[in-house]
Amino acid sequence: MSTTAELLKGAAELFPDEVVTQAHVRHLDLPFGAGRFALITLDNGFDHTKPTTFGPASLAHLNTALDQVEKEAAAGEIVGAGVTGKPFIFAVGADLKGVELLKEHDHALAIGKGGHEVFKRLAKLGVPTFAYYNGAAMGGGVEVGLHCTYRTVSAAVPAFSLPEVFLGLVPGWGGCTLLPNLIGPEKAISVIIENSLNQNRQLKGAQVYELGIADALFEGADFLEQSLIWTAQILQGVIKVERPAPDRGEAWDQAVAQGRFLADSKVHGAAPAAYRALDIVAAAKNGDLQQGFDAEDEALADLIMGGELRAGIYAFNLVQKRAKRPAGAPDKNLARPVTKVGVVGAGLMASQLALLFLRRLEVPVVLTDIDQERVDKGVGYVHAEIDKLLGKGRINQDKANRFKALVTGVLDKAEGFSDADFVIEAVFEEIGVKQQVFAEVEAVAPAHAILATNTSSLSVSEMASKLKHPERVVGFHFFNPVAVLPLLEIVRGERTDDPSLATAFAVARKLKKTAVLVKDAPAFVVNRILTRFMGEIQNVIDEGTPVGTAEKAVEPLGLPMSPLVLLELVGPAIGLHVSETLHRAFPERFTVSPNLTAVVAAGKRGFYVYDSGKPELDPEVAALLRQGEVSLTEEQVRARVLDAVAEEIGLMLREGVVAEAQDIDLCLITGAGWPFHLGGITPYLDREGVSERVNGKRFLEPGVASVPV
């Protein structure tokens, strides 16, 4: 049997580029004469912008530090030991760059075992051990603390989570076993499953304490000092930590069952990680920790060698790295300053845009519309949203007053836009209307002003074609709800120049949006793929497949909502409009559903009613449907839909709508909420063999979003 040191040495050889975390041991005398104490600080030598991680060499350093501390404890030289992190960071878990390199199950198993063998030593040191969560803690960073006897947390901790299920893993260094034994299965499942599957929701320091993960909460300013005073009081018996024992009866089984229901509602059985985690939590009911650790090792190894994790890491890297360096964006030094923004329109979308520009740019924002009532309503919406932010404590009274003073509404475009640097229109989706709006704006706005359109499907080049200066028109397509979805499709028209495009990207960065450069092609990226996807669902329903079968067919994709619920959110009329636009451009592939046309003509807001609390086909819609005789199975529907999507993405890449398949995935993840565990869509199509069946080749090279050969 390999020793821990040998295990980690072998793993480190597979990962030569690891940013190594050192484990520095220093000694101090605790307050109140409580005795000598060993404090281990985890630090990779960089500032907080490069968080501390655990690769094999980092675990080896911690192991060596524990060798020293263990000897001191055995010799009676110390009364306790603690672990903390560098400023603002405790530790953010396993180094995912190393995980990507693993090609064999045995190597993956070694990573799981190595982490367990090192962390378990904290529970067996012979003296009480303490974790001081001083800053961000995720994954293995949380787990190293769970192996300690006691934990304190800083009120300033901004992010604390076990995000593994979100990426396609399980908390595999003790999280699935220790957390339910510490705080009970119900709370543990909320951290491991629910938060992960809700877009990797983070806990703040106070919540960590309230859940019982930490035994004490201290302010950030003197966190370590207060933690050490508390430690001395624990060791002297002045303070005793009371932890309620978890209910190991039926309540445990019910919590796990609720977790499975939650996982089903989010991923519909399509991704294994949540279910593997729940199996380990279920088994942890017997309190046998080693059995749980062994199960974590196996689950970790199986998932590391599976496609979902690779797709999850690929998606994570897209959102964290590619999003920050948009492919094809011009030199940012060409961007012009934006000191005032104009918004044409004062409806809901325009008002949301006004609020976003106001909050992020903190410059004057002026709305215009065709009558005073609409203008007042738009400004009123922004004011009401500012009041909500104030009420939640997100901004103070001064900022609220300043924001309200910065947003105004006028009827006269000349008055509103004569000194604006950036004017965006959010008016009716009709090319003639938009051309007229731009002609009016061009006549009154300064020569350098960017003219942006929030169109979802119309040609930016055509919109600009009648202007004197079409080079300053750019597509700036947001997704609804604007405050929630990060994607911004930035569209380069045929004559858009580099300074205008650079300014658009600079504004997007300030708006904290994920900007992707797209070609001026019908419906750009997200709406084109979704319309093809939805169109194929509509086609099979029109041909005779029951609505329920068509909807259920795509459940294995684990999408945030079913196609017809999404249609309801978008609005059937908008869905129909986009499908008509694409039918004009590509009549051989995009259809206009007669049933959808009938639903829109009848003024229906969707296919479903929710009288029983869950979606059921609206009897009035059912009466409108005219279906053929061809009824497909779920498998046949899914194959049709995926083939159509794979064909469309292949065509879009050949047309150069975006630079690479990675941009398609980034758009779907950030603009349509497609799951991380799919990696967007192209890794899934590759993994299922659809890409090769339809296009004769994969979208991504083997080893990208998949296990390296």
XYZ file of N, CA and C in Angstrom, residues 240-430:
573
model
N -18.128 26.174 26.040
C -18.382 24.819 25.538
C -19.275 24.931 24.304
N -18.906 24.202 23.253
C -19.713 24.214 22.023
C -20.751 23.102 22.113
N -22.022 23.482 22.013
C -23.108 22.493 22.003
C -23.563 22.298 20.555
N -23.523 21.073 20.087
C -24.017 20.799 18.727
C -25.137 19.767 18.828
N -26.333 20.106 18.332
C -27.419 19.111 18.399
C -27.081 17.894 17.536
N -27.363 16.707 18.053
C -27.096 15.485 17.279
C -28.134 15.368 16.168
N -27.689 15.000 14.959
C -28.677 14.869 13.869
C -29.635 13.704 14.115
N -30.854 13.840 13.628
C -31.872 12.794 13.726
C -31.522 11.704 12.713
N -31.127 10.532 13.214
C -30.702 9.448 12.310
C -31.845 8.479 12.001
N -33.059 8.937 12.209
C -34.223 8.089 11.915
C -34.811 8.418 10.552
N -36.130 8.448 10.506
C -36.860 8.658 9.247
C -36.573 10.032 8.641
N -36.291 11.021 9.508
C -36.028 12.383 9.019
C -34.843 12.400 8.053
N -33.863 11.539 8.321
C -32.677 11.467 7.441
C -33.105 11.002 6.034
N -33.913 9.921 6.008
C -34.369 9.372 4.712
C -35.234 10.389 3.965
N -36.072 11.120 4.728
C -36.943 12.125 4.092
C -36.114 13.256 3.471
N -35.046 13.664 4.177
C -34.184 14.733 3.653
C -33.532 14.300 2.341
N -33.081 13.039 2.294
C -32.446 12.517 1.065
C -33.479 12.433 -0.063
N -34.695 11.975 0.272
C -35.761 11.883 -0.745
C -36.084 13.269 -1.308
N -36.117 14.271 -0.414
C -36.370 15.644 -0.859
C -35.230 16.122 -1.776
N -34.000 15.717 -1.437
C -32.841 16.054 -2.268
C -32.955 15.460 -3.663
N -33.444 14.225 -3.733
C -33.612 13.570 -5.054
C -34.691 14.279 -5.876
N -35.768 14.677 -5.197
C -36.842 15.419 -5.874
C -36.286 16.721 -6.450
N -35.442 17.384 -5.656
C -34.820 18.647 -6.072
C -33.912 18.421 -7.290
N -33.091 17.361 -7.211
C -32.178 17.051 -8.319
C -32.970 16.735 -9.593
N -34.051 15.955 -9.430
C -34.892 15.624 -10.600
C -35.461 16.888 -11.237
N -35.898 17.835 -10.386
C -36.521 19.050 -10.923
C -35.509 19.913 -11.672
N -34.213 19.773 -11.327
C -33.181 20.616 -11.948
C -32.502 19.930 -13.136
N -32.121 18.644 -12.970
C -31.339 17.991 -14.046
C -32.046 16.787 -14.657
N -33.205 16.410 -14.102
C -34.039 15.343 -14.690
C -33.248 14.057 -14.928
N -32.356 13.731 -13.990
C -31.581 12.495 -14.146
C -30.476 12.583 -15.175
N -30.295 13.765 -15.783
C -29.358 13.891 -16.917
C -27.900 13.977 -16.505
N -27.615 14.344 -15.260
C -26.232 14.483 -14.813
C -26.077 13.682 -13.524
N -25.050 12.837 -13.441
C -24.985 11.889 -12.319
C -24.528 12.476 -10.986
N -23.855 13.631 -10.994
C -23.162 14.091 -9.776
C -24.096 14.235 -8.577
N -25.246 14.899 -8.763
C -26.152 15.141 -7.631
C -26.600 13.823 -7.012
N -26.853 12.824 -7.848
C -27.356 11.540 -7.354
C -26.265 10.763 -6.613
N -25.026 10.844 -7.126
C -23.908 10.188 -6.418
C -23.710 10.835 -5.045
N -23.798 12.169 -4.996
C -23.641 12.870 -3.710
C -24.737 12.437 -2.736
N -25.968 12.329 -3.237
C -27.095 11.951 -2.371
C -26.962 10.518 -1.857
N -26.413 9.624 -2.696
C -26.175 8.239 -2.246
C -25.222 8.220 -1.050
N -24.179 9.061 -1.106
C -23.184 9.090 -0.017
C -23.808 9.699 1.242
N -24.601 10.782 1.057
C -25.291 11.387 2.212
C -26.238 10.354 2.842
N -26.949 9.592 2.005
C -27.884 8.574 2.520
C -27.124 7.556 3.370
N -25.961 7.102 2.888
C -25.170 6.094 3.602
C -24.531 6.664 4.873
N -24.336 7.990 4.897
C -23.683 8.627 6.061
C -24.566 8.563 7.314
N -25.811 8.130 7.148
C -26.755 8.024 8.274
C -26.202 7.138 9.403
N -25.390 6.120 9.017
C -24.876 5.193 10.041
C -23.679 5.762 10.809
N -23.186 6.939 10.401
C -22.103 7.586 11.144
C -20.729 6.970 10.915
N -20.617 6.014 9.967
C -19.316 5.383 9.682
C -18.540 6.274 8.704
N -17.616 7.084 9.253
C -16.938 8.088 8.419
C -16.041 7.447 7.365
N -15.282 6.418 7.737
C -14.351 5.831 6.762
C -15.094 5.228 5.573
N -16.210 4.589 5.859
C -17.039 4.036 4.763
C -17.456 5.168 3.817
N -17.828 6.318 4.401
C -18.215 7.473 3.587
C -17.056 8.002 2.760
N -15.868 8.074 3.374
C -14.693 8.583 2.639
C -14.356 7.666 1.460
N -14.466 6.355 1.675
C -14.182 5.403 0.585
C -15.173 5.598 -0.567
N -16.447 5.812 -0.194
C -17.476 6.036 -1.230
C -17.204 7.342 -1.985
N -16.733 8.374 -1.258
C -16.375 9.644 -1.913
C -15.247 9.440 -2.911
N -14.224 8.648 -2.529
C -13.091 8.386 -3.433
C -13.572 7.764 -4.739
N -14.440 6.739 -4.611
C -14.939 6.040 -5.811
C -15.770 6.978 -6.696
N -16.669 7.734 -6.048
C -17.528 8.650 -6.817
C -16.684 9.703 -7.522
N -15.687 10.232 -6.804
C -14.807 11.252 -7.366
C -14.089 10.711 -8.601
N -13.528 9.513 -8.472
C -12.773 8.928 -9.588
C -13.684 8.667 -10.790
N -14.872 8.092 -10.525
C -15.801 7.801 -11.633
C -16.201 9.086 -12.358
N -16.493 10.138 -11.581
C -16.972 11.387 -12.184
C -15.840 12.134 -12.903
N -14.619 12.068 -12.338
C -13.479 12.719 -13.011
C -13.254 12.088 -14.386
N -13.531 10.790 -14.494
C -13.334 10.111 -15.779
C -14.594 10.137 -16.644
N -15.564 10.967 -16.279
C -16.813 11.056 -17.053
C -16.907 12.360 -17.817
N -17.781 12.373 -18.821
C -17.908 13.541 -19.695
C -18.506 14.770 -19.038
N -19.432 14.555 -18.076
C -20.110 15.721 -17.484
C -19.136 16.649 -16.770
N -18.205 16.054 -16.001
C -17.254 16.915 -15.278
C -16.407 17.709 -16.268
N -15.937 17.031 -17.321
C -15.077 17.731 -18.304
C -15.860 18.870 -18.958
N -17.141 18.598 -19.235
C -17.993 19.653 -19.803
C -18.202 20.769 -18.784
N -18.341 20.390 -17.496
C -18.531 21.385 -16.440
C -17.323 22.291 -16.283
N -16.122 21.683 -16.321
C -14.888 22.486 -16.198
C -14.728 23.383 -17.429
N -15.048 22.826 -18.600
C -14.996 23.598 -19.856
C -15.919 24.821 -19.747
N -17.147 24.589 -19.245
C -18.112 25.695 -19.095
C -17.593 26.724 -18.098
N -17.029 26.234 -17.002
C -16.480 27.122 -15.964
C -15.377 28.007 -16.569
N -14.488 27.389 -17.364
C -13.400 28.151 -17.989
C -13.920 29.157 -19.018
N -14.984 28.790 -19.728
C -15.586 29.743 -20.689
C -16.057 30.993 -19.952
N -16.785 30.771 -18.864
C -17.406 31.886 -18.137
C -16.368 32.703 -17.370
N -15.332 32.012 -16.849
C -14.325 32.706 -16.040
C -13.225 33.344 -16.883
N -12.871 32.702 -18.013
C -11.696 33.167 -18.771
C -12.057 33.733 -20.144
N -12.704 32.910 -20.973
C -13.014 33.385 -22.334
C -13.894 34.627 -22.296
N -14.823 34.666 -21.352
C -15.741 35.803 -21.236
C -14.985 37.107 -20.987
N -13.820 37.004 -20.356
C -13.055 38.218 -20.033
C -12.209 38.690 -21.212
N -11.998 37.805 -22.199
C -11.210 38.188 -23.385
C -12.005 37.817 -24.637
N -13.010 38.611 -24.986
C -13.892 38.226 -26.098
C -13.124 38.062 -27.420
N -13.383 36.943 -28.103
C -12.719 36.665 -29.380
C -13.134 37.714 -30.409
N -12.148 38.309 -31.090
C -12.429 39.243 -32.188
C -12.696 40.670 -31.777
N -12.685 40.970 -30.474
C -12.934 42.359 -30.031
C -11.752 43.238 -30.429
N -12.012 44.478 -30.902
C -10.902 45.358 -31.300
C -10.083 45.836 -30.095
N -8.968 46.480 -30.378
C -8.087 47.037 -29.339
C -8.895 47.958 -28.422
N -8.845 47.684 -27.107
C -9.686 48.468 -26.188
C -9.253 49.927 -26.090
N -8.033 50.228 -26.534
C -7.569 51.628 -26.517
C -8.318 52.510 -27.525
N -9.047 51.870 -28.467
C -9.821 52.637 -29.459
C -11.152 53.138 -28.884
N -11.530 52.602 -27.727
C -12.844 52.944 -27.156
C -12.909 54.410 -26.746
N -14.079 55.013 -26.972
C -14.291 56.417 -26.592
C -15.036 56.473 -25.259
N -14.843 57.554 -24.497
C -15.538 57.649 -23.202
C -17.052 57.822 -23.389
N -17.816 57.294 -22.447
C -19.277 57.457 -22.464
C -19.673 58.191 -21.179
N -20.135 59.438 -21.345
C -20.467 60.270 -20.172
C -21.969 60.559 -20.069
N -22.726 60.155 -21.113
C -24.188 60.299 -21.053
C -24.809 59.276 -21.998
N -25.920 58.677 -21.559
C -26.573 57.625 -22.338
C -28.003 58.040 -22.671
N -28.409 57.804 -23.913
C -29.795 58.019 -24.325
C -30.478 56.686 -24.574
N -31.755 56.580 -24.186
C -32.529 55.363 -24.425
C -33.783 55.753 -25.196
N -33.960 55.186 -26.400
C -35.165 55.465 -27.191
C -36.197 54.400 -26.846
N -37.318 54.849 -26.331
C -38.342 53.930 -25.836
C -38.362 54.030 -24.325
N -39.543 53.792 -23.721
C -39.633 53.828 -22.261
C -40.487 52.666 -21.760
N -40.606 51.618 -22.603
C -41.331 50.411 -22.184
C -40.504 49.618 -21.183
N -40.935 48.387 -20.915
C -40.284 47.602 -19.861
C -38.821 47.321 -20.194
N -38.543 46.893 -21.434
C -37.158 46.575 -21.798
C -36.291 47.833 -21.721
N -36.782 48.925 -22.294
C -36.028 50.187 -22.286
C -35.779 50.652 -20.849
N -36.782 50.512 -19.984
C -36.637 50.941 -18.584
C -35.606 50.087 -17.849
N -35.608 48.776 -18.138
C -34.596 47.886 -17.546
C -33.189 48.299 -17.995
N -33.069 48.642 -19.269
C -31.762 49.076 -19.801
C -31.324 50.376 -19.125
N -32.255 51.315 -18.991
C -31.931 52.600 -18.351
C -31.398 52.372 -16.940
N -32.064 51.481 -16.204
C -31.640 51.180 -14.835
C -30.234 50.581 -14.809
N -29.978 49.645 -15.736
C -28.655 48.994 -15.784
C -27.547 50.005 -16.088
N -27.741 50.839 -17.111
C -26.738 51.858 -17.473
C -26.507 52.819 -16.301
N -27.583 53.181 -15.645
C -27.504 54.108 -14.514
C -26.671 53.511 -13.379
N -26.971 52.258 -13.022
C -26.292 51.631 -11.876
C -24.823 51.351 -12.150
N -24.516 50.937 -13.370
C -23.140 50.513 -13.661
C -22.243 51.660 -14.139
N -22.810 52.572 -14.955
C -21.982 53.661 -15.486
C -22.032 54.902 -14.595
N -23.136 55.040 -13.842
C -23.326 56.205 -12.957
C -23.154 57.529 -13.724
N -23.787 57.584 -14.906
C -23.782 58.808 -15.731
C -25.242 59.181 -16.005
N -25.494 60.420 -16.485
C -26.880 60.780 -16.821
C -27.472 59.835 -17.872
N -28.720 59.438 -17.660
C -29.445 58.575 -18.600
C -30.766 59.264 -18.910
N -31.067 59.438 -20.206
C -32.304 60.122 -20.586
C -33.151 59.204 -21.471
N -34.431 59.075 -21.127
C -35.364 58.249 -21.903
C -36.252 59.141 -22.758
N -36.592 58.664 -23.965
C -37.611 59.364 -24.767
C -38.657 58.351 -25.228
N -39.853 58.859 -25.507
C -40.886 57.999 -26.101
C -41.873 58.911 -26.823
N -42.972 58.313 -27.325
C -43.845 59.101 -28.206
C -44.835 59.982 -27.452
N -45.039 59.716 -26.137
C -45.910 60.619 -25.379
C -45.438 60.694 -23.925
N -45.898 61.752 -23.248
C -45.415 62.033 -21.888
C -45.770 60.915 -20.904
N -46.934 60.330 -21.109
C -47.380 59.270 -20.189
C -46.384 58.106 -20.181
N -45.913 57.703 -21.387
C -44.945 56.589 -21.472
C -43.610 56.972 -20.857
N -43.187 58.210 -21.141
C -41.916 58.699 -20.583
C -41.985 58.667 -19.050
N -43.072 59.186 -18.501
C -43.230 59.234 -17.039
C -43.243 57.823 -16.442
N -43.887 56.904 -17.159
C -43.973 55.527 -16.668
C -42.576 54.890 -16.630
N -41.769 55.154 -17.689
C -40.406 54.607 -17.758
C -39.529 55.138 -16.635
N -39.557 56.457 -16.421
C -38.763 57.074 -15.351
C -39.272 56.582 -13.989
N -40.594 56.453 -13.881
C -41.199 55.964 -12.634
C -40.734 54.553 -12.290
N -40.616 53.707 -13.323
C -40.123 52.333 -13.110
C -38.709 52.366 -12.515
N -37.839 53.195 -13.111
C -36.446 53.274 -12.645
C -36.409 53.769 -11.193
N -37.192 54.804 -10.893
C -37.245 55.333 -9.524
C -37.709 54.257 -8.530
N -38.730 53.492 -8.935
C -39.263 52.448 -8.043
C -38.207 51.369 -7.778
N -37.437 51.017 -8.814
C -36.383 50.001 -8.641
C -35.262 50.524 -7.741
N -34.952 51.817 -7.858
C -33.934 52.431 -6.978
C -34.414 52.370 -5.524
N -35.716 52.649 -5.316
C -36.286 52.570 -3.962
C -36.179 51.151 -3.394
N -36.359 50.147 -4.265
C -36.238 48.748 -3.813
C -34.804 48.458 -3.367
N -33.828 48.951 -4.146
C -32.413 48.742 -3.786
C -32.105 49.399 -2.444
N -32.672 50.583 -2.251
C -32.482 51.308 -0.993
C -33.099 50.516 0.167
N -34.304 50.007 -0.067
C -35.007 49.240 0.966
C -34.260 47.981 1.373
N -33.550 47.370 0.409
C -32.795 46.142 0.708
C -31.409 46.442 1.268
N -31.086 47.738 1.372
C -29.762 48.092 1.894
C -28.635 47.920 0.883
N -28.998 47.780 -0.403
C -27.958 47.590 -1.432
C -27.283 48.915 -1.802
N -27.997 50.015 -1.616
C -27.424 51.358 -1.815
C -27.868 52.228 -0.651
N -27.119 53.314 -0.384
C -27.530 54.209 0.709
C -28.402 55.348 0.164
N -28.906 56.178 1.066
C -29.828 57.258 0.669
C -29.167 58.241 -0.283
N -27.897 58.578 -0.051
C -27.170 59.511 -0.930
C -27.133 59.006 -2.361
N -26.781 57.702 -2.487
C -26.674 57.122 -3.833
C -28.049 57.060 -4.495
N -29.060 56.725 -3.722
C -30.429 56.675 -4.267
C -30.839 58.052 -4.801
N -30.549 59.103 -4.032
C -30.881 60.469 -4.474
C -30.125 60.820 -5.752
N -28.832 60.423 -5.773
C -28.004 60.768 -6.940
C -28.509 60.045 -8.193
N -28.835 58.749 -8.031
C -29.342 57.972 -9.169
C -30.642 58.578 -9.708
N -31.535 58.952 -8.805
C -32.817 59.522 -9.251
C -32.608 60.835 -10.004
N -31.622 61.604 -9.546
C -31.333 62.880 -10.224
C -30.725 62.648 -11.604
N -30.025 61.512 -11.772
C -29.334 61.244 -13.052
C -30.281 60.745 -14.150
N -31.442 60.196 -13.780
C -32.344 59.658 -14.811
C -33.463 60.653 -15.090
N -33.650 60.984 -16.373
C -34.692 61.934 -16.773
C -35.415 61.399 -18.008
N -36.536 62.022 -18.320
C -37.279 61.644 -19.513
C -37.723 62.885 -20.264
N -37.602 62.869 -21.594
C -38.049 64.003 -22.420
C -38.758 63.467 -23.667
N -39.560 64.326 -24.280
C -40.207 63.940 -25.545
C -39.329 64.306 -26.739
N -38.554 65.379 -26.597
C -37.776 65.925 -27.708
C -36.391 65.269 -27.757
N -36.132 64.480 -28.823
C -34.838 63.797 -28.946
C -33.685 64.796 -29.010
N -33.897 65.932 -29.654
C -32.827 66.943 -29.766
C -32.415 67.421 -28.374
N -33.395 67.630 -27.531
C -33.114 68.076 -26.167
C -32.402 66.977 -25.374
N -32.834 65.731 -25.584
C -32.295 64.621 -24.780
C -30.934 64.119 -25.221
N -30.689 64.120 -26.551
C -29.530 63.387 -27.073
C -28.412 64.265 -27.635
N -28.549 65.592 -27.568
C -27.562 66.464 -28.231
C -26.151 66.311 -27.654
N -26.045 65.815 -26.395
C -24.718 65.622 -25.805
C -24.515 64.184 -25.320
N -25.296 63.236 -25.900
C -25.156 61.823 -25.500
C -24.024 61.165 -26.293
N -23.284 60.286 -25.635
C -22.185 59.570 -26.304
C -22.617 58.190 -26.781
N -23.748 57.707 -26.225
C -24.195 56.346 -26.522
C -25.714 56.364 -26.468
N -26.356 56.030 -27.597
C -27.825 56.013 -27.640
C -28.272 54.610 -28.051
N -29.135 54.006 -27.227
C -29.619 52.655 -27.548
C -31.129 52.704 -27.760
N -31.597 52.000 -28.815
C -33.041 51.970 -29.048
C -33.589 50.616 -28.589
N -34.792 50.660 -28.003
C -35.498 49.436 -27.609
C -36.959 49.625 -27.985
N -37.204 49.823 -29.293
C -38.570 50.064 -29.774
C -39.067 48.810 -30.498
N -40.252 48.914 -31.085
C -40.912 47.775 -31.725
C -40.011 47.106 -32.774
N -40.044 45.738 -32.806
C -39.186 44.963 -33.717
C -39.711 45.025 -35.160
N -39.516 46.171 -35.777
C -39.941 46.326 -37.180
C -38.888 47.192 -37.853
